[in-house]
XYZ file of C-alpha atoms in Angstrom:
656
model
C 30.929 30.197 175.826
C 31.061 33.274 178.135
C 34.623 32.793 178.809
C 35.325 32.479 175.162
C 33.622 35.679 174.395
C 35.546 37.561 177.139
C 38.838 36.267 175.786
C 37.960 37.320 172.148
C 37.064 40.771 173.555
C 40.305 41.094 175.537
C 42.388 40.083 172.356
C 40.659 42.791 170.184
C 41.444 45.402 172.923
C 45.046 44.334 173.093
C 45.512 44.356 169.275
C 43.901 47.764 169.018
C 46.133 49.086 171.867
C 49.244 47.762 170.180
C 48.448 49.350 166.927
C 47.855 52.640 168.463
C 51.227 52.462 170.243
C 53.056 51.534 167.073
C 51.416 54.424 165.226
C 52.425 56.803 168.037
C 55.937 55.550 167.938
C 56.041 56.005 164.048
C 54.765 59.429 164.399
C 57.181 60.309 167.235
C 60.129 59.046 165.068
C 58.825 60.931 162.065
C 58.455 64.058 164.264
C 62.117 63.598 165.300
C 63.455 63.776 161.932
C 64.844 67.136 160.774
C 62.075 69.360 159.079
C 62.888 71.531 156.227
C 60.987 74.902 156.614
C 61.760 76.624 153.394
C 64.073 76.619 150.303
C 64.889 79.777 148.640
C 67.438 81.013 146.031
C 68.957 84.303 145.000
C 71.822 85.606 142.824
C 75.091 85.576 144.713
C 78.628 87.071 144.446
C 81.243 84.693 143.347
C 82.891 84.343 146.675
C 82.605 85.323 150.140
C 80.609 83.840 153.191
C 76.887 83.636 153.260
C 75.243 86.968 153.641
C 72.577 87.873 156.095
C 69.320 86.548 154.848
C 67.506 89.853 155.425
C 70.118 91.781 153.381
C 69.194 89.814 150.189
C 65.884 91.188 148.795
C 65.271 89.123 145.729
C 64.870 85.612 147.342
C 62.647 83.123 145.540
C 61.051 80.247 146.884
C 62.041 77.095 144.935
C 61.634 73.387 145.014
C 64.374 70.837 144.409
C 65.629 69.852 141.959
C 65.820 73.446 140.595
C 67.095 75.075 137.417
C 67.620 78.828 137.690
C 67.202 79.495 134.079
C 63.401 79.326 134.527
C 63.800 82.557 136.593
C 66.900 84.132 135.198
C 67.165 83.145 131.473
C 70.694 83.285 130.156
C 72.170 83.959 133.568
C 75.810 82.574 134.197
C 77.306 83.015 137.567
C 76.736 82.088 141.220
C 73.375 81.434 142.969
C 72.775 80.924 146.660
C 70.223 78.167 147.815
C 69.289 78.765 151.439
C 67.645 75.684 153.130
C 66.083 76.642 156.680
C 65.365 73.542 158.826
C 65.005 72.513 162.455
C 65.136 69.486 164.538
C 61.898 67.702 165.142
C 62.288 66.617 168.691
C 62.579 68.829 171.856
C 65.763 68.499 173.817
C 66.185 67.674 177.544
C 66.332 70.746 179.822
C 69.892 69.958 180.911
C 71.079 70.209 177.329
C 73.124 73.183 176.112
C 71.361 75.950 174.281
C 73.622 75.959 171.314
C 74.696 72.177 170.921
C 72.323 69.700 172.561
C 74.471 66.868 173.545
C 71.669 64.265 173.562
C 70.485 65.107 170.097
C 70.571 62.677 167.405
C 73.165 63.207 164.789
C 71.971 64.744 161.396
C 73.323 64.014 157.923
C 73.097 66.030 154.753
C 72.988 64.381 151.287
C 73.109 66.109 148.073
C 72.297 64.515 144.841
C 74.059 66.982 142.410
C 74.865 70.594 141.423
C 75.504 72.016 137.969
C 78.296 72.769 137.786
C 80.438 73.466 140.984
C 79.716 74.670 144.378
C 80.279 75.062 148.061
C 78.212 74.241 151.185
C 78.044 76.174 154.387
C 76.138 75.271 157.728
C 75.043 78.261 159.551
C 77.765 80.295 157.987
C 80.415 77.715 158.577
C 82.182 76.255 155.555
C 81.361 72.497 155.300
C 82.807 71.714 151.684
C 83.618 73.356 148.429
C 84.603 72.135 144.951
C 88.317 72.486 143.885
C 87.731 75.093 141.265
C 84.907 77.584 141.507
C 86.168 79.635 138.584
C 86.870 78.474 134.969
C 87.679 75.793 134.463
C 84.957 74.887 136.882
C 84.931 71.539 138.746
C 82.178 69.107 137.556
C 79.798 68.046 140.304
C 76.791 67.666 138.061
C 76.733 63.842 138.487
C 78.458 63.399 141.868
C 76.298 62.666 144.835
C 77.838 63.722 148.169
C 77.074 62.896 151.843
C 78.196 64.727 155.064
C 77.565 64.210 158.678
C 76.829 67.613 160.102
C 78.999 68.549 163.054
C 76.951 69.252 166.158
C 79.206 72.244 166.972
C 77.859 74.028 163.874
C 74.153 73.457 164.721
C 71.728 75.536 166.731
C 68.849 74.537 168.998
C 66.231 76.264 166.843
C 66.264 77.028 163.130
C 69.496 76.094 161.258
C 70.343 77.149 157.648
C 72.317 75.201 155.012
C 73.732 77.582 152.492
C 74.712 76.159 149.038
C 76.376 78.432 146.435
C 76.311 76.885 142.927
C 78.463 78.276 140.159
C 77.147 77.497 136.666
C 76.869 78.420 132.944
C 73.620 79.085 131.241
C 74.678 76.658 128.466
C 74.844 73.794 130.923
C 71.350 73.986 132.493
C 72.680 75.121 135.982
C 70.970 74.542 139.098
C 70.843 72.256 142.193
C 69.670 68.809 142.563
C 67.755 67.087 145.406
C 68.895 67.698 148.898
C 68.023 65.578 151.992
C 68.491 66.044 155.649
C 67.857 63.233 158.173
C 69.117 60.186 159.995
C 72.639 59.300 158.931
C 72.194 55.618 158.272
C 69.129 56.118 156.049
C 70.884 58.970 154.045
C 73.949 56.858 153.760
C 71.973 53.992 152.193
C 70.383 56.533 149.770
C 73.756 57.939 148.948
C 75.248 54.639 148.137
C 72.312 53.693 145.900
C 72.587 57.025 144.177
C 76.213 56.610 143.836
C 75.665 53.061 142.219
C 73.223 54.470 139.701
C 75.108 57.535 138.862
C 78.842 56.365 139.213
C 79.401 52.712 139.560
C 77.140 51.653 136.672
C 78.730 54.178 134.317
C 82.227 52.860 135.315
C 81.143 49.380 134.582
C 79.826 50.623 131.225
C 83.164 52.120 130.417
C 85.074 48.987 131.276
C 82.688 46.812 129.294
C 82.991 49.186 126.226
C 86.592 49.272 126.302
C 87.115 45.575 126.524
C 84.699 44.935 123.687
C 86.155 47.766 121.654
C 89.687 46.309 121.999
C 88.513 42.793 121.241
C 86.810 43.784 118.074
C 89.485 46.193 116.982
C 91.918 43.355 117.000
C 89.271 41.110 115.111
C 89.056 43.897 112.465
C 92.855 44.256 112.276
C 92.936 40.480 111.458
C 90.196 40.729 108.964
C 90.070 44.031 107.346
C 87.139 42.920 105.118
C 84.855 42.727 108.145
C 84.325 46.420 108.390
C 81.420 45.948 110.756
C 83.909 44.937 113.439
C 85.937 48.033 112.927
C 82.820 50.394 113.147
C 81.677 48.572 116.231
C 84.871 48.992 117.794
C 85.021 52.730 117.113
C 81.456 52.953 118.424
C 82.402 51.155 121.679
C 85.423 53.598 122.077
C 83.277 56.612 121.463
C 80.652 55.401 123.914
C 83.340 55.001 126.608
C 84.721 58.498 126.034
C 81.193 59.772 126.110
C 80.461 58.049 129.524
C 83.955 59.400 130.771
C 82.587 62.921 130.587
C 79.795 61.861 132.957
C 82.424 60.571 135.526
C 84.851 63.373 135.127
C 85.083 65.725 138.151
C 87.517 68.284 136.570
C 87.549 69.919 133.211
C 91.192 68.699 132.584
C 92.590 68.648 129.829
C 90.312 71.348 128.429
C 90.700 74.953 129.240
C 87.052 75.704 130.327
C 83.646 74.129 130.643
C 82.531 75.135 127.200
C 85.548 73.472 125.630
C 84.563 70.308 127.510
C 81.002 70.548 125.890
C 82.699 71.033 122.476
C 84.791 67.909 122.973
C 81.801 65.890 124.283
C 79.840 67.016 121.263
C 82.703 65.762 118.926
C 82.699 62.467 120.587
C 78.838 62.161 120.345
C 78.957 62.944 116.652
C 81.561 60.269 116.078
C 79.454 57.956 118.182
C 76.443 58.549 116.003
C 78.397 58.231 112.732
C 79.907 54.970 113.783
C 76.672 53.620 115.081
C 74.899 54.283 111.696
C 77.697 52.813 109.693
C 77.973 49.778 112.001
C 74.138 49.226 111.775
C 74.232 49.356 107.965
C 77.315 47.141 107.690
C 75.893 44.625 110.105
C 72.541 44.493 108.143
C 74.428 44.432 104.795
C 72.539 47.618 103.720
C 74.044 49.546 100.824
C 73.161 53.076 101.202
C 75.941 55.071 99.557
C 74.057 58.352 99.145
C 72.911 58.350 102.728
C 76.475 57.658 103.943
C 77.941 60.397 102.030
C 75.270 62.745 103.364
C 75.944 61.499 106.872
C 79.680 61.982 106.535
C 79.141 65.558 105.129
C 76.794 66.299 108.143
C 79.283 64.944 110.639
C 82.206 66.965 109.169
C 80.104 70.068 109.164
C 78.931 69.428 112.928
C 82.633 68.814 113.957
C 83.706 71.941 112.283
C 80.919 73.905 113.909
C 81.693 72.319 117.360
C 85.445 73.315 116.960
C 85.353 76.730 115.343
C 82.007 78.233 116.432
C 82.418 81.368 118.608
C 81.371 81.157 122.266
C 78.135 83.195 121.799
C 76.937 80.498 119.243
C 78.036 77.388 121.362
C 74.672 76.988 122.905
C 73.029 76.718 119.445
C 75.812 74.463 118.212
C 75.397 72.054 121.109
C 71.971 71.255 119.792
C 73.533 69.420 116.902
C 73.622 66.523 119.316
C 69.849 66.394 119.393
C 69.962 66.167 115.446
C 72.323 63.123 115.789
C 70.170 61.616 118.441
C 67.116 62.069 116.088
C 69.214 60.286 113.328
C 70.218 57.420 115.596
C 66.564 57.051 116.680
C 65.516 56.891 112.926
C 68.086 54.143 112.115
C 67.060 52.249 115.250
C 63.491 52.261 114.194
C 64.343 51.435 110.515
C 66.591 48.361 111.355
C 63.898 46.248 112.992
C 61.885 46.624 109.777
C 64.821 45.448 107.844
C 65.462 42.514 110.340
C 61.777 41.519 110.015
C 62.275 41.185 106.269
C 65.431 39.230 106.410
C 64.535 36.981 109.402
C 68.094 36.457 110.269
C 68.679 35.392 113.832
C 71.548 37.917 114.245
C 69.586 40.753 112.743
C 66.477 39.960 114.936
C 68.663 40.009 118.191
C 70.266 43.290 117.270
C 66.883 44.769 116.379
C 65.722 43.718 119.881
C 68.856 45.316 121.498
C 68.145 48.537 119.505
C 64.558 48.917 120.695
C 65.600 48.265 124.332
C 68.545 50.795 123.859
C 66.168 53.273 122.289
C 63.648 53.169 125.017
C 66.295 53.595 127.643
C 67.938 56.368 125.743
C 64.674 58.342 125.274
C 63.607 58.008 128.965
C 67.130 59.366 130.120
C 67.078 62.090 127.444
C 63.631 63.302 128.606
C 64.820 63.099 132.215
C 67.963 65.072 131.414
C 66.004 67.759 129.662
C 63.523 67.871 132.549
C 60.496 66.944 130.308
C 59.742 64.263 132.962
C 60.259 64.451 136.515
C 63.401 63.132 138.299
C 63.870 59.324 137.523
C 66.522 56.720 137.887
C 68.359 56.388 134.683
C 67.994 53.312 132.541
C 70.785 53.573 130.235
C 73.482 52.341 132.691
C 71.478 49.044 133.134
C 70.478 48.405 129.594
C 73.680 49.411 127.845
C 75.870 46.576 129.256
C 73.309 43.931 128.548
C 72.602 45.165 125.002
C 76.237 45.456 124.285
C 76.852 41.912 125.601
C 74.090 40.550 123.526
C 75.264 42.236 120.379
C 78.854 41.093 121.083
C 77.525 37.553 121.348
C 75.961 37.965 117.950
C 79.182 39.483 116.434
C 81.157 36.776 118.078
C 79.039 34.228 116.529
C 79.490 35.720 113.232
C 83.208 35.942 113.711
C 83.301 32.242 114.796
C 81.133 31.173 111.856
C 83.492 33.182 109.468
C 86.503 31.538 111.145
C 84.928 28.165 110.602
C 84.365 28.805 106.977
C 87.953 30.045 106.570
C 89.083 26.677 108.300
C 86.888 24.753 106.049
C 88.204 26.616 102.943
C 91.693 26.117 104.121
C 91.072 22.415 104.536
C 89.606 22.172 100.982
C 92.520 24.222 99.718
C 94.999 21.973 101.387
C 93.274 18.982 99.898
C 93.231 20.527 96.394
C 96.800 21.408 96.817
C 97.510 17.772 97.758
C 95.907 16.484 94.862
C 97.424 19.029 92.669
C 100.899 18.043 94.044
C 100.131 14.535 93.276
C 99.162 15.287 89.757
C 102.157 17.568 89.319
C 104.417 14.845 90.754
C 103.024 12.415 88.024
C 103.370 14.966 85.265
C 106.959 15.791 86.420
C 107.731 12.117 86.474
C 106.363 11.693 83.005
C 108.299 14.929 81.881
C 111.443 13.551 83.527
C 111.126 10.248 81.669
C 110.573 12.069 78.422
C 113.482 14.382 79.058
C 115.776 11.264 79.642
C 114.476 9.753 76.417
C 115.076 13.098 74.609
C 118.507 13.308 76.064
C 119.371 9.938 74.940
C 118.162 10.751 71.467
C 120.121 13.878 71.519
C 123.250 12.089 72.622
C 122.712 9.625 69.800
C 122.225 12.342 67.208
C 125.250 14.148 68.610
C 127.350 10.937 68.330
C 126.049 10.394 64.924
C 126.860 14.012 63.877
C 130.435 13.747 65.505
C 131.128 10.427 63.746
C 129.954 11.799 60.429
C 131.866 15.081 60.729
C 135.053 13.978 62.411
C 135.731 10.333 61.692
C 133.619 10.385 58.462
C 135.796 13.312 57.163
C 138.945 11.349 58.090
C 137.639 8.337 56.129
C 136.811 10.536 53.174
C 140.350 11.885 53.128
C 141.821 8.302 53.467
C 139.696 7.065 50.728
C 140.779 10.064 48.482
C 144.327 9.218 49.173
C 143.867 5.567 48.315
C 142.089 6.569 45.072
C 144.857 9.099 44.152
C 147.667 6.570 44.721
C 149.058 5.290 41.456
C 150.005 1.801 42.832
C 149.888 -0.392 45.768
C 150.476 1.579 48.992
C 153.128 0.520 51.504
C 152.238 -0.653 55.069
C 153.542 2.572 56.514
C 151.183 4.718 54.596
C 148.250 2.471 55.725
C 149.603 2.718 59.333
C 149.813 6.417 58.987
C 146.126 6.636 57.936
C 145.048 4.348 60.697
C 146.882 6.241 63.259
C 145.195 9.488 61.699
C 141.690 7.859 62.193
C 142.697 6.792 65.744
C 143.634 10.398 66.576
C 140.422 11.749 65.131
C 138.448 9.215 67.084
C 140.234 10.104 70.424
C 139.839 13.821 69.678
C 136.132 13.155 69.172
C 135.848 11.201 72.417
C 137.639 13.786 74.406
C 135.813 16.673 73.098
C 132.383 14.894 73.507
C 133.053 13.867 77.171
C 134.448 17.224 78.521
C 132.836 20.602 78.273
C 136.057 22.292 79.653
C 137.939 22.123 76.339
C 140.234 25.092 76.272
C 140.117 27.864 73.699
C 143.316 28.028 71.599
C 145.303 31.197 72.107
C 144.993 32.479 68.559
C 142.842 31.644 65.603
C 145.923 30.354 63.797
C 146.563 27.963 66.597
C 143.086 26.763 66.382
C 143.029 26.040 62.566
C 146.604 24.559 62.479
C 145.530 21.006 62.997
C 142.789 21.124 60.331
C 145.056 22.850 57.879
C 147.814 20.263 58.317
C 145.290 17.377 57.718
C 143.535 18.900 54.661
C 146.419 20.761 52.977
C 148.418 17.583 52.122
C 145.315 15.926 50.854
C 144.417 19.082 48.622
C 147.999 18.999 47.260
C 147.561 15.278 46.371
C 144.129 16.275 44.583
C 145.826 19.181 42.881
C 143.469 21.564 44.566
C 144.715 24.929 45.713
C 143.807 26.055 49.266
C 143.836 29.434 50.843
C 143.556 29.904 54.513
C 142.763 33.392 55.832
C 142.556 33.884 59.504
C 143.515 36.741 61.850
C 146.622 36.612 64.010
C 144.635 37.234 67.195
C 141.113 36.914 68.443
C 139.235 40.195 68.177
C 136.618 38.782 70.502
C 137.556 35.212 71.557
C 134.779 32.604 71.087
C 133.884 29.965 73.786
C 135.100 26.515 73.953
C 131.918 24.842 72.636
C 131.913 27.459 69.807
C 135.422 26.417 68.821
C 134.468 22.852 68.826
C 131.309 23.488 66.662
C 133.437 25.603 64.220
C 135.854 22.653 63.900
C 133.132 20.191 63.204
C 131.545 22.511 60.673
C 134.829 23.169 58.851
C 135.617 19.407 58.828
C 132.328 18.561 57.306
C 132.419 21.357 54.738
C 135.861 20.537 53.523
C 134.867 16.875 53.343
C 131.866 17.868 51.243
C 134.288 19.677 48.933
C 136.448 16.660 48.609
C 133.538 14.408 47.964
C 131.196 16.245 45.715
C 132.602 19.581 44.371
C 135.401 18.665 41.916
C 136.787 21.974 42.691
C 140.260 23.262 41.895
C 140.437 25.964 44.576
C 139.061 26.185 47.962
C 139.258 29.127 50.439
C 138.672 29.229 54.194
C 138.133 32.612 55.914
C 137.362 33.717 59.542
C 136.059 37.147 59.906
C 134.204 39.456 62.407
C 131.824 41.557 60.310
C 130.213 42.775 63.364
C 131.754 43.191 66.802
C 129.123 40.665 68.263
C 129.337 38.053 65.393
C 131.874 35.686 64.036
C 131.889 34.321 60.528
C 133.623 31.305 59.093
C 133.297 31.069 55.296
C 134.288 28.271 53.065
C 134.147 28.821 49.186
C 135.138 26.652 46.314
C 134.940 26.865 42.418
C 133.446 23.491 41.986
C 130.383 22.122 40.223
C 127.835 23.628 42.765
C 124.341 22.534 43.722
C 120.806 23.676 43.705
C 120.338 25.258 47.273
C 116.464 25.511 46.809
C 116.069 21.913 45.733
C 118.363 20.621 48.533
C 116.402 22.584 51.166
C 112.961 21.484 49.676
C 114.024 17.841 49.486
C 115.640 17.831 53.028
C 119.251 18.583 53.512
C 121.652 15.609 53.822
C 123.163 14.427 57.182
C 126.169 16.722 56.862
C 124.207 19.976 56.180
C 121.777 19.096 58.900
C 124.595 18.382 61.282
C 126.244 21.726 60.604
C 122.989 23.652 61.031
C 121.920 21.866 64.127
C 125.422 22.757 65.790
C 125.240 26.288 65.009
C 121.560 26.644 66.032
C 122.298 25.143 69.613
C 124.738 28.074 70.048
C 122.472 30.746 68.715
C 124.005 30.929 65.189
C 122.895 29.844 61.796
C 124.231 28.612 58.353
C 124.049 30.545 55.110
C 124.459 28.681 51.683
C 124.793 30.167 48.228
C 125.724 27.996 45.156
C 126.137 28.111 41.531
C 128.350 26.339 39.084
C 131.876 27.577 39.664
C 131.114 29.399 43.025
C 129.770 27.682 46.260
C 129.834 29.580 49.635
C 128.948 28.264 53.111
C 128.937 30.784 55.969
C 128.777 29.826 59.593
C 127.591 32.631 61.922
C 128.139 32.485 65.728
C 127.495 35.127 68.406
C 130.723 35.641 70.347
C 130.695 35.469 74.188
C 131.850 39.037 74.472
C 128.377 40.274 73.681
C 126.853 41.264 77.089
C 123.483 40.204 75.798
C 124.622 36.671 75.076
C 126.063 34.111 77.584
C 127.839 31.849 75.166
C 125.838 28.737 76.027
C 123.572 28.554 73.110
C 120.738 30.806 74.422
C 120.344 33.867 72.180
C 119.506 36.954 74.106
C 120.350 39.395 71.466
C 116.805 41.029 71.680
C 116.195 40.748 67.997
C 119.793 41.299 66.596
C 120.594 39.333 63.580
C 123.737 38.427 61.940
C 125.006 40.755 59.109
C 124.674 39.396 55.512
C 127.729 37.688 54.087
C 129.838 39.660 51.817
């Protein structure tokens, strides 16, 4: 037991000694780090080396980060920041008095400066921005790291001089400055670079990719306006972040012009954000949209045309739009809670996260809260990706509905095509049946008008013969009937019947056939036709006129008991041809005939003329009967001569 107590006591003493040794080592290491003695600032000239510290009288003790508007409101120009420091460890006696060879290296890390600047170490230039006059370089979000050269350091107190050039409208000042062991400061610099540069670059890439994707989606479906507003919102966000990463003012002429351009982008961002939120939530707010457009246009006009001395006030329009975006972001979750749609709920959650991050970073930017790591670079990509998934889901659902509609439309079209095919088949069968019926009617009319007229002439010749007829006379009548039948067959099977050269050539065969019969019946005939065609008719019109004239003359022979018959061809109008047949026979009651239904001959004549766009006029009384056949001539530019009347309401002149 005694030995055990001794060993426990020894262990306690060993642990206590080890702890004291570690604490001493840590304190020694801490003591060896560079120690900042003081940080002071004073107004400076725009150029030149650091002055002698005692020559500047208005030095002010400051803490970093610092904004000089708290001391010098409205001041724009250059300000010196002097940081006095010394090494923490004593140097070996053999070391040089000015540059100790055995001393540990010292690094300098700078968080930011607003807007441009230059760094001196003990009066020696270490680094400066490219442009220290307008347009100023932009180092306000650019962390920097340097390893201080030993040749520039002193054994005692050293001074780091930083001259910052800034504008009062841009909250000028100097960010956090660190002096210390190089590896530790390098890690701090890399972490700061990640937070202030890399994350923003990733945000820009994600925004541009999503903007391009949804812009193409909107171009494919213009009705999905939410996609278009989201694409514009993503592009504006990318441009707004590009201002954070920009190190020079190009392509703008000065820093205030950059601020104007950044304000324009932010106004478009707020406008597109509100419109996208309302379109996505299917909120119809026409009055609010008009008011927002008016406010946006007024803000853009102020940002572009406001004089330089009002720019500081104009830039506060961005705070107004930030408040509008906050109000929309707070209203949409209430709307999503009412609709309970999954997409709306996800977007509402994204808005709340984005809103919290935006408020945190805005308060940090305006120095309402202390220095803090920005949240927006972390939350923005996540919320954008979540929202993109929601929009992508909506797009896929829309495409699925379109595909379903296309399939239903294809099926409906197929059914309609089947029904149409059946209907067309029935229509074709009906058309064939109608065509056969038309051909039969045409054949009946041709037989009646042509061969029937020849038979009437032959019967009349037999009746007028005083005695038995010779074989030659019968043979002549049969040959005449054969010729009429052949002419009927030829004209009925060919539509390329040629038009005679003159009206007299056309009427000559008919005149030869009927004139001899009229002479035997003691009937006088008068044939009046012009010597030439004023406007030649078509072949089908000539054939129709031949049949009409044959039927009309046959009716005169059969029914009229006339003593005189007259045939006239006239052109009362340049567009109409008239064939008129008159006789002095017994006549007939036109009204009674039309009411009871015309005979086969009259119906045949009227049908022939109507198929070619013409018509038949009749007038009869005892001692005077007139038939007038009217046909439009092919020379009329409004008529094609095929039976389709395109005369736009023109009618034939009345017969005289």
